[in-house]
Short mmCIF file of C-alpha atoms in Angstrom, two decimals:
data_model
loop_
_atom_site.label_atom_id
_atom_site.label_comp_id
_atom_site.label_asym_id
_atom_site.label_seq_id
_atom_site.Cartn_x
_atom_site.Cartn_y
_atom_site.Cartn_z
CA MET E 104 -18.85 5.03 168.46
CA THR E 105 -15.36 6.48 168.14
CA ALA E 106 -14.26 7.09 164.55
CA PRO E 107 -10.77 6.01 163.41
CA ALA E 108 -8.05 8.44 164.52
CA TRP E 109 -7.23 9.49 160.95
CA VAL E 110 -10.68 11.03 160.54
CA GLN E 111 -9.65 13.94 162.80
CA HIS E 112 -7.56 15.26 159.92
CA ALA E 113 -9.92 14.30 157.08
CA ILE E 114 -11.14 16.93 154.64
CA TRP E 115 -13.02 15.35 151.76
CA TRP E 116 -13.28 16.44 148.15
CA GLN E 117 -16.53 14.89 146.98
CA VAL E 118 -16.89 13.84 143.35
CA TYR E 119 -19.95 12.50 141.52
CA PRO E 120 -18.05 10.25 139.08
CA LEU E 121 -20.63 9.79 136.30
CA GLY E 122 -21.09 13.53 135.97
CA PHE E 123 -17.44 14.39 136.55
CA VAL E 124 -16.24 12.26 133.61
CA GLY E 125 -19.15 13.21 131.33
CA ALA E 126 -20.78 9.77 131.22
CA PRO E 127 -24.41 9.47 130.03
CA VAL E 128 -26.82 9.16 132.95
CA ARG E 129 -30.17 8.98 131.12
CA ASN E 130 -31.39 6.95 128.16
CA TRP E 131 -28.18 4.99 128.34
CA ASP E 132 -28.27 2.15 125.80
CA GLY E 133 -25.45 0.18 127.38
CA SER E 134 -23.05 1.02 124.57
CA SER E 135 -20.44 2.69 126.78
CA SER E 136 -17.25 0.68 126.91
CA ALA E 137 -15.20 -0.06 130.00
CA ASP E 138 -12.22 0.18 127.66
CA GLU E 139 -12.55 3.97 127.83
CA HIS E 140 -11.31 3.84 131.46
CA LYS E 141 -12.94 7.17 132.24
CA LEU E 142 -12.52 6.67 135.96
CA ARG E 143 -8.82 7.23 135.51
CA GLY E 144 -9.65 10.81 134.55
CA ILE E 145 -10.27 11.43 138.24
CA VAL E 146 -6.69 10.39 138.94
CA GLU E 147 -5.58 13.38 136.87
CA TRP E 148 -7.31 15.66 139.39
CA LEU E 149 -5.86 14.20 142.60
CA ASP E 150 -2.94 16.65 142.64
CA TYR E 151 -5.46 19.47 142.29
CA ALA E 152 -7.38 18.10 145.30
CA VAL E 153 -4.16 17.93 147.31
CA GLU E 154 -3.33 21.49 146.26
CA LEU E 155 -6.78 22.51 147.48
CA GLY E 156 -5.98 20.97 150.85
CA ALA E 157 -8.15 17.86 150.76
CA SER E 158 -6.90 14.72 152.44
CA GLY E 159 -9.41 12.37 150.91
CA ILE E 160 -11.69 11.85 147.94
CA ALA E 161 -15.31 10.87 148.52
CA LEU E 162 -16.62 9.13 145.43
CA GLY E 163 -20.25 8.98 144.41
CA PRO E 164 -21.60 5.70 142.98
CA ILE E 165 -19.17 3.74 140.83
CA PHE E 166 -20.93 0.38 140.65
CA ALA E 167 -22.97 -1.06 137.78
CA SER E 168 -26.33 0.68 137.62
CA GLU E 169 -29.18 1.51 135.28
CA GLY E 170 -28.75 5.28 135.10
CA HIS E 171 -27.65 7.88 137.64
CA GLY E 172 -25.79 5.37 139.79
CA TYR E 173 -28.22 5.06 142.68
CA GLU E 174 -30.14 2.18 141.09
CA THR E 175 -27.37 -0.39 141.52
CA VAL E 176 -27.58 -3.74 139.74
CA ASP E 177 -24.21 -5.22 140.78
CA HIS E 178 -22.21 -3.95 143.75
CA PHE E 179 -19.20 -6.09 142.84
CA ARG E 180 -18.83 -4.73 139.31
CA VAL E 181 -17.73 -1.25 138.26
CA ASP E 182 -20.08 0.61 135.93
CA GLU E 183 -18.93 0.20 132.32
CA ARG E 184 -19.40 3.92 131.76
CA LEU E 185 -16.57 4.48 134.24
CA GLY E 186 -14.25 1.57 133.58
CA THR E 187 -13.19 -1.56 135.41
CA GLY E 188 -12.24 -2.85 138.82
CA GLU E 189 -8.62 -2.35 137.87
CA ASP E 190 -9.38 1.33 137.30
CA VAL E 191 -10.72 1.56 140.85
CA ASP E 192 -7.57 -0.16 142.10
CA ALA E 193 -5.46 2.38 140.20
CA LEU E 194 -7.45 5.29 141.62
CA ILE E 195 -7.15 4.02 145.18
CA GLU E 196 -3.42 3.41 144.75
CA ALA E 197 -2.87 6.88 143.27
CA ALA E 198 -4.81 8.47 146.12
CA HIS E 199 -2.89 6.53 148.76
CA ASP E 200 0.39 7.48 147.10
CA ARG E 201 -0.58 11.09 147.77
CA GLY E 202 -1.59 10.40 151.36
CA MET E 203 -5.29 10.62 150.50
CA ARG E 204 -8.10 8.40 151.76
CA VAL E 205 -10.89 7.03 149.55
CA LEU E 206 -14.56 6.91 150.59
CA LEU E 207 -17.00 4.83 148.53
CA ASP E 208 -20.74 5.39 148.15
CA GLY E 209 -22.81 2.36 149.12
CA VAL E 210 -26.45 2.26 148.03
CA PHE E 211 -27.90 -0.48 150.22
CA ASN E 212 -31.41 0.77 150.88
CA HIS E 213 -32.60 -0.06 147.37
CA VAL E 214 -31.48 -1.55 144.08
CA GLY E 215 -32.37 -1.18 140.41
CA GLN E 216 -34.96 -3.40 138.76
CA ARG E 217 -32.27 -5.29 136.84
CA PHE E 218 -30.66 -6.40 140.09
CA PRO E 219 -30.38 -10.21 139.65
CA ARG E 220 -32.35 -11.14 142.77
CA PHE E 221 -35.22 -8.92 141.67
CA GLN E 222 -35.24 -10.44 138.21
CA GLU E 223 -35.36 -13.86 139.85
CA THR E 224 -38.28 -12.62 141.94
CA LEU E 225 -40.16 -11.58 138.81
CA ALA E 226 -39.51 -15.08 137.46
CA GLY E 227 -41.24 -16.60 140.49
CA ASP E 228 -38.29 -17.51 142.74
CA ALA E 229 -39.67 -17.43 146.31
CA LYS E 230 -36.24 -17.35 147.99
CA ALA E 231 -35.19 -14.37 145.89
CA ALA E 232 -38.51 -12.69 146.68
CA SER E 233 -37.59 -12.72 150.37
CA TRP E 234 -34.96 -10.06 149.59
CA PHE E 235 -37.75 -7.53 148.99
CA HIS E 236 -41.06 -6.25 150.36
CA LEU E 237 -43.91 -7.53 148.20
CA ASP E 238 -47.62 -6.98 148.71
CA SER E 239 -50.32 -9.59 148.10
CA SER E 240 -50.35 -8.77 144.40
CA GLY E 241 -46.58 -9.18 144.15
CA ARG E 242 -45.90 -5.46 143.83
CA HIS E 243 -42.62 -4.23 145.32
CA ARG E 244 -42.06 -1.41 147.77
CA ASN E 245 -40.17 1.45 146.14
CA PHE E 246 -38.00 4.23 147.52
CA GLU E 247 -39.74 7.58 147.97
CA GLY E 248 -42.11 7.02 145.05
CA HIS E 249 -39.46 6.06 142.50
CA ASP E 250 -40.67 2.75 141.09
CA GLU E 251 -37.32 2.00 139.48
CA LEU E 252 -35.74 1.88 142.98
CA VAL E 253 -36.66 -1.42 144.63
CA THR E 254 -36.38 -1.34 148.43
CA LEU E 255 -34.52 -4.24 150.02
CA ASN E 256 -35.90 -6.27 152.93
CA HIS E 257 -33.41 -5.36 155.64
CA ASP E 258 -34.75 -8.02 158.01
CA ASN E 259 -33.45 -10.72 155.67
CA GLU E 260 -30.18 -12.26 156.84
CA ASP E 261 -29.13 -12.94 153.24
CA VAL E 262 -29.40 -9.21 152.52
CA ARG E 263 -27.34 -8.40 155.60
CA GLN E 264 -24.63 -10.86 154.61
CA TYR E 265 -24.63 -9.53 151.06
CA VAL E 266 -23.93 -6.00 152.29
CA VAL E 267 -21.19 -7.28 154.63
CA ASP E 268 -19.61 -9.08 151.68
CA VAL E 269 -19.80 -6.01 149.40
CA MET E 270 -18.31 -3.66 151.98
CA SER E 271 -15.56 -6.12 152.86
CA HIS E 272 -14.71 -6.77 149.21
CA TRP E 273 -13.95 -3.14 148.41
CA LEU E 274 -12.28 -2.42 151.73
CA SER E 275 -9.97 -5.36 151.02
CA ARG E 276 -9.08 -3.65 147.74
CA GLY E 277 -7.96 -0.54 149.59
CA ALA E 278 -11.01 1.66 150.15
CA ASP E 279 -10.95 3.46 153.50
CA GLY E 280 -14.64 3.72 154.29
CA TRP E 281 -18.23 3.95 153.16
CA ARG E 282 -20.81 6.67 152.78
CA LEU E 283 -24.13 4.88 153.25
CA ASP E 284 -26.73 6.36 150.94
CA ALA E 285 -30.24 6.93 152.34
CA ALA E 286 -29.12 5.50 155.68
CA TYR E 287 -32.08 7.28 157.25
CA ALA E 288 -34.49 4.98 155.37
CA VAL E 289 -32.84 1.78 156.64
CA PRO E 290 -33.67 0.34 160.08
CA THR E 291 -30.91 1.16 162.56
CA SER E 292 -30.91 -2.51 163.57
CA PHE E 293 -29.68 -3.40 160.07
CA TRP E 294 -26.60 -1.17 160.31
CA ALA E 295 -26.03 -2.31 163.90
CA SER E 296 -25.84 -5.86 162.60
CA VAL E 297 -23.80 -5.20 159.46
CA VAL E 298 -21.22 -2.58 160.47
CA PRO E 299 -19.70 -4.42 163.46
CA ARG E 300 -19.20 -7.53 161.31
CA VAL E 301 -17.24 -5.49 158.79
CA ARG E 302 -15.26 -3.74 161.52
CA GLN E 303 -13.98 -7.10 162.78
CA SER E 304 -11.80 -7.35 159.68
CA PHE E 305 -11.42 -3.62 158.97
CA PRO E 306 -11.20 -1.79 162.31
CA ASP E 307 -9.76 1.35 160.69
CA ALA E 308 -12.65 1.82 158.24
CA TYR E 309 -14.98 4.84 158.47
CA PHE E 310 -18.77 4.54 158.19
CA LEU E 311 -20.81 7.65 157.41
CA GLY E 312 -24.58 7.53 157.14
CA GLU E 313 -26.65 9.90 155.02
CA VAL E 314 -29.24 11.25 157.47
CA ILE E 315 -31.35 14.31 156.73
CA HIS E 316 -33.83 14.70 159.59
CA GLY E 317 -34.24 13.22 163.04
CA ASP E 318 -32.23 12.68 166.19
CA TYR E 319 -28.74 12.44 164.75
CA GLY E 320 -27.19 11.29 168.02
CA ARG E 321 -29.64 8.45 168.58
CA ILE E 322 -29.47 7.33 164.95
CA ALA E 323 -25.67 7.27 164.96
CA ALA E 324 -25.54 5.35 168.25
CA ASP E 325 -28.26 2.83 167.37
CA SER E 326 -26.72 2.23 163.94
CA ALA E 327 -23.13 1.74 165.19
CA LEU E 328 -22.04 4.34 162.61
CA ASP E 329 -19.10 6.69 163.06
CA SER E 330 -20.99 9.72 161.82
CA VAL E 331 -23.99 11.08 159.97
CA THR E 332 -24.46 14.04 157.62
CA GLN E 333 -25.24 17.37 159.30
CA TYR E 334 -28.08 18.68 157.14
CA GLU E 335 -29.41 20.91 159.92
CA LEU E 336 -26.20 22.92 159.98
CA TRP E 337 -26.04 23.01 156.16
CA LYS E 338 -29.53 24.50 156.01
CA ALA E 339 -28.85 26.98 158.80
CA ILE E 340 -25.63 28.24 157.17
CA TRP E 341 -27.09 29.16 153.79
CA SER E 342 -30.46 30.23 155.15
CA ALA E 343 -29.08 32.46 157.90
CA ILE E 344 -26.69 34.16 155.49
CA SER E 345 -29.20 34.52 152.65
CA GLU E 346 -31.99 35.80 154.90
CA LYS E 347 -29.67 37.82 157.17
CA ASN E 348 -30.90 35.97 160.24
CA PHE E 349 -27.94 34.80 162.29
CA PHE E 350 -30.32 33.73 165.08
CA GLU E 351 -31.06 30.63 163.01
CA LEU E 352 -27.37 29.76 162.73
CA SER E 353 -26.84 30.43 166.44
CA HIS E 354 -29.58 27.93 167.28
CA ALA E 355 -28.12 25.34 164.92
CA LEU E 356 -24.66 25.74 166.45
CA GLY E 357 -26.14 24.99 169.86
CA ARG E 358 -27.63 21.74 168.60
CA HIS E 359 -24.35 20.95 166.84
CA ASN E 360 -22.58 21.16 170.20
CA GLU E 361 -24.97 18.62 171.72
CA TRP E 362 -24.21 15.97 169.10
CA LEU E 363 -20.48 16.30 169.67
CA ASP E 364 -20.92 14.42 172.94
CA ALA E 365 -21.81 11.33 170.89
CA PHE E 366 -20.07 11.70 167.52
CA VAL E 367 -18.47 14.19 165.13
CA PRO E 368 -20.91 15.11 162.33
CA ALA E 369 -19.99 15.28 158.65
CA THR E 370 -20.29 18.94 157.64
CA PHE E 371 -20.75 20.53 154.22
CA VAL E 372 -22.18 23.52 152.37
CA GLY E 373 -22.83 21.61 149.13
CA ASN E 374 -23.26 18.12 147.74
CA HIS E 375 -24.70 16.25 144.75
CA ASP E 376 -28.29 16.52 146.01
CA VAL E 377 -28.64 20.25 146.75
CA ASN E 378 -28.32 23.61 145.04
CA ARG E 379 -24.81 24.97 144.68
CA ILE E 380 -23.86 27.22 147.59
CA ALA E 381 -22.85 29.95 145.11
CA SER E 382 -26.38 29.83 143.67
CA THR E 383 -28.08 29.75 147.07
CA ILE E 384 -26.17 32.71 148.53
CA THR E 385 -26.83 35.25 145.80
CA ASP E 386 -24.81 38.07 147.38
CA GLU E 387 -21.28 37.14 146.31
CA ARG E 388 -19.84 39.16 149.18
CA HIS E 389 -21.26 36.60 151.62
CA LEU E 390 -20.14 33.33 150.04
CA ALA E 391 -16.96 33.53 152.12
CA HIS E 392 -19.00 33.66 155.33
CA ALA E 393 -20.44 30.21 154.65
CA LEU E 394 -16.98 28.78 154.07
CA VAL E 395 -15.64 30.39 157.24
CA VAL E 396 -18.34 28.63 159.27
CA LEU E 397 -17.65 25.29 157.56
CA PHE E 398 -13.96 25.37 158.40
CA THR E 399 -14.10 26.86 161.91
CA VAL E 400 -16.77 24.72 163.59
CA ALA E 401 -16.49 21.09 164.63
CA GLY E 402 -17.03 18.36 162.09
CA THR E 403 -15.46 16.47 159.23
CA PRO E 404 -15.73 18.92 156.31
CA THR E 405 -16.53 18.00 152.72
CA ILE E 406 -16.08 20.21 149.64
CA TYR E 407 -18.27 19.26 146.69
CA TYR E 408 -16.30 19.36 143.45
CA GLY E 409 -16.69 22.71 141.72
CA ASP E 410 -17.79 24.57 144.85
CA GLU E 411 -14.13 25.47 145.35
CA GLN E 412 -14.35 27.23 141.97
CA GLY E 413 -17.66 28.99 142.61
CA PHE E 414 -19.65 26.71 140.29
CA ARG E 415 -23.33 27.55 140.12
CA GLY E 416 -26.26 25.23 139.62
CA THR E 417 -29.74 24.54 140.91
CA LYS E 418 -31.62 21.29 141.39
CA GLU E 419 -35.06 20.92 139.77
CA GLU E 420 -37.81 18.34 140.31
CA ARG E 421 -37.83 16.92 136.80
CA VAL E 422 -36.06 14.35 134.68
CA GLY E 423 -32.49 15.59 134.42
CA GLY E 424 -33.06 18.01 137.26
CA ASP E 425 -29.75 17.08 138.87
CA ASP E 426 -27.64 17.84 135.81
CA GLU E 427 -26.68 21.39 136.81
CA VAL E 428 -25.29 20.26 140.16
CA ARG E 429 -23.53 17.18 138.74
CA PRO E 430 -21.61 18.62 135.77
CA GLU E 431 -18.69 17.37 133.77
CA PHE E 432 -15.34 18.72 134.93
CA PRO E 433 -12.87 20.00 132.32
CA SER E 434 -9.96 17.83 131.26
CA HIS E 435 -7.35 20.16 132.75
CA LYS E 436 -7.31 22.84 135.42
CA ASP E 437 -6.19 25.42 132.85
CA ASP E 438 -9.68 25.06 131.39
CA LEU E 439 -11.35 26.26 134.58
CA ALA E 440 -12.83 29.75 134.40
CA PRO E 441 -10.64 32.57 135.76
CA TYR E 442 -13.38 33.83 138.08
CA GLY E 443 -13.18 30.65 140.16
CA TRP E 444 -9.58 30.89 141.32
CA PRO E 445 -10.07 33.55 144.03
CA ILE E 446 -12.65 31.23 145.62
CA PHE E 447 -10.21 28.34 145.29
CA HIS E 448 -7.53 30.36 147.08
CA LEU E 449 -9.99 31.27 149.83
CA HIS E 450 -10.66 27.56 150.33
CA GLN E 451 -6.91 26.99 150.55
CA GLU E 452 -6.53 29.71 153.16
CA LEU E 453 -9.34 28.39 155.35
CA ILE E 454 -8.31 24.75 154.96
CA GLY E 455 -4.77 25.76 155.92
CA LEU E 456 -6.14 27.43 159.04
CA ARG E 457 -8.14 24.30 159.80
CA ARG E 458 -5.08 22.09 159.46
CA ARG E 459 -3.04 24.31 161.78
CA HIS E 460 -5.84 23.99 164.34
CA SER E 461 -6.82 20.33 163.98
CA TRP E 462 -8.47 20.48 167.42
CA LEU E 463 -11.36 22.25 165.65
CA HIS E 464 -12.55 18.78 164.65
CA THR E 465 -14.24 18.45 168.06
CA ALA E 466 -14.40 22.11 169.16
CA ARG E 467 -17.43 23.45 170.98
CA THR E 468 -18.91 26.70 169.70
CA GLU E 469 -20.10 29.50 171.98
CA VAL E 470 -21.92 32.54 170.60
CA VAL E 471 -20.40 35.74 171.99
CA GLU E 472 -22.42 38.45 170.21
CA LEU E 473 -25.49 38.12 168.02
CA THR E 474 -27.72 40.30 165.84
CA ASN E 475 -29.56 39.54 162.62
CA THR E 476 -26.56 40.58 160.54
CA ALA E 477 -23.61 40.05 162.88
CA LEU E 478 -22.37 36.95 164.64
CA ALA E 479 -19.33 36.46 166.85
CA TYR E 480 -18.50 33.04 168.24
CA ARG E 481 -15.75 31.26 170.08
CA ALA E 482 -14.58 27.79 169.02
CA SER E 483 -12.64 26.02 171.74
CA ALA E 484 -11.27 22.68 172.86
CA GLY E 485 -9.41 22.53 176.17
CA GLU E 486 -7.01 25.46 176.28
CA GLU E 487 -7.23 26.06 172.54
CA ARG E 488 -9.56 28.71 171.11
CA ILE E 489 -10.22 31.02 168.21
CA HIS E 490 -12.85 33.73 167.65
CA VAL E 491 -14.84 34.32 164.50
CA VAL E 492 -16.78 37.46 163.60
CA LEU E 493 -19.12 37.57 160.60
CA ASN E 494 -20.72 40.77 159.32
CA LEU E 495 -23.50 40.81 156.69
CA GLY E 496 -24.43 44.44 157.23
CA ASP E 497 -23.65 47.71 155.48
CA ASP E 498 -21.97 49.13 158.62
CA SER E 499 -18.85 48.07 160.48
CA VAL E 500 -19.26 45.82 163.51
CA GLU E 501 -17.28 46.24 166.72
CA CYS E 502 -16.87 43.44 169.26
CA ARG E 503 -15.01 43.18 172.56
CA LEU E 504 -12.49 40.69 171.28
CA SER E 505 -8.80 40.79 170.55
CA GLY E 506 -6.00 38.62 169.25
CA PRO E 507 -3.92 38.17 166.12
CA VAL E 508 -5.77 38.07 162.80
CA LEU E 509 -5.49 34.52 161.46
CA ALA E 510 -7.65 35.07 158.39
CA GLY E 511 -9.93 37.77 157.00
CA GLN E 512 -9.69 41.50 157.60
CA ALA E 513 -10.31 43.59 160.70
CA ALA E 514 -8.83 46.30 162.87
CA VAL E 515 -7.82 45.12 166.35
CA GLN E 516 -7.10 47.77 168.96
CA GLY E 517 -7.63 48.28 172.67
CA GLY E 518 -9.37 44.98 173.28
CA HIS E 519 -11.84 45.55 170.44
CA VAL E 520 -12.07 44.24 166.89
CA THR E 521 -13.76 46.18 164.12
CA VAL E 522 -14.95 44.19 161.11
CA PRO E 523 -15.78 46.13 157.94
CA PRO E 524 -19.16 45.96 156.17
CA HIS E 525 -19.83 42.51 154.68
CA GLY E 526 -16.53 41.33 156.13
CA TRP E 527 -15.29 38.54 158.39
CA VAL E 528 -12.32 37.72 160.52
CA VAL E 529 -10.80 34.82 162.44
CA LEU E 530 -8.81 35.81 165.51
CA GLY E 531 -6.30 33.68 167.40
#
């Protein structure tokens, strides 16, 4: 599947709305009022996202739910803790006015227990019960052991049509695409039935599936999706840098190349479900190396809100264990901590480089030199190419490469480049 042309230039700023605006996500008594219009607070940060270099905003769940947003009860209604449908319209319009795209988060693998069809099932409605998987005792199938998440029956045509209707509704209101939550848990035949129906009316929409493990290429092709999330590369980036084992990243880059024959993966170094990259890479000198990889290899990059400011946070397996990685953002950028701005400016520099070399979206990566603590690779597409050298060691690294320094620091002389300890460089 070929993604819409505009995706070649897409760089997403991902926001988890409930956390971003400081809405309650646990023990919510339903007292939050849509009249607070908290979703419009995100509008106030769109200029900041543009300043960062993002061309789109990827929103986490915004639809009516029971708690953290992933236990949806009404896909056509905006969560009262965030505001109203008109607030979504205003956000989309404000983003489009700035040339930004808007990606919505669709949770279609499971629903919350207060989802109307499930309540009808509990009341004995046999037709409603066909929307779910029930055992002989009437017990529902849940998602990954979470009983509050009721898995849908994706073989049911009514379920398929419902998802088509939901996607089409919000695309007709201006959204530009969908991130499909837990797409890996849904049969590929379901997406292959649903997505083409939506494309008939919205051919320029983008469909991204959340996939963690498996054969990304086969899943993307069988699902008729434009792309899937590149968790293998995410893991290899932070692990290789943290453990000083660039052989792991080299292997992952080889696999990354293979998938490019079928689709362009969605790349990231942080999101709402994982530890902050600044907490995972504990040596602050090496945080830049992860960002350099993100913005110089093929893919559609995403920056998780706060990562561009060096936010820290770890995920824990407990109630509220996501809170640290889904924090409230301040009301104004002047309230951001001073220590974060150098990281912000580094993002700007690398995003600027990426924009000047948009061919990197589909570039193949070839490893030129490799040790545990040093990696040099070439990213190329047709006649275009750049070289990247990363050094995690205490000694300088010399490689047989030359060219103008596009970003980073190095000495280039006589066909060789010398990168200082713990340094990096991008050469043209």
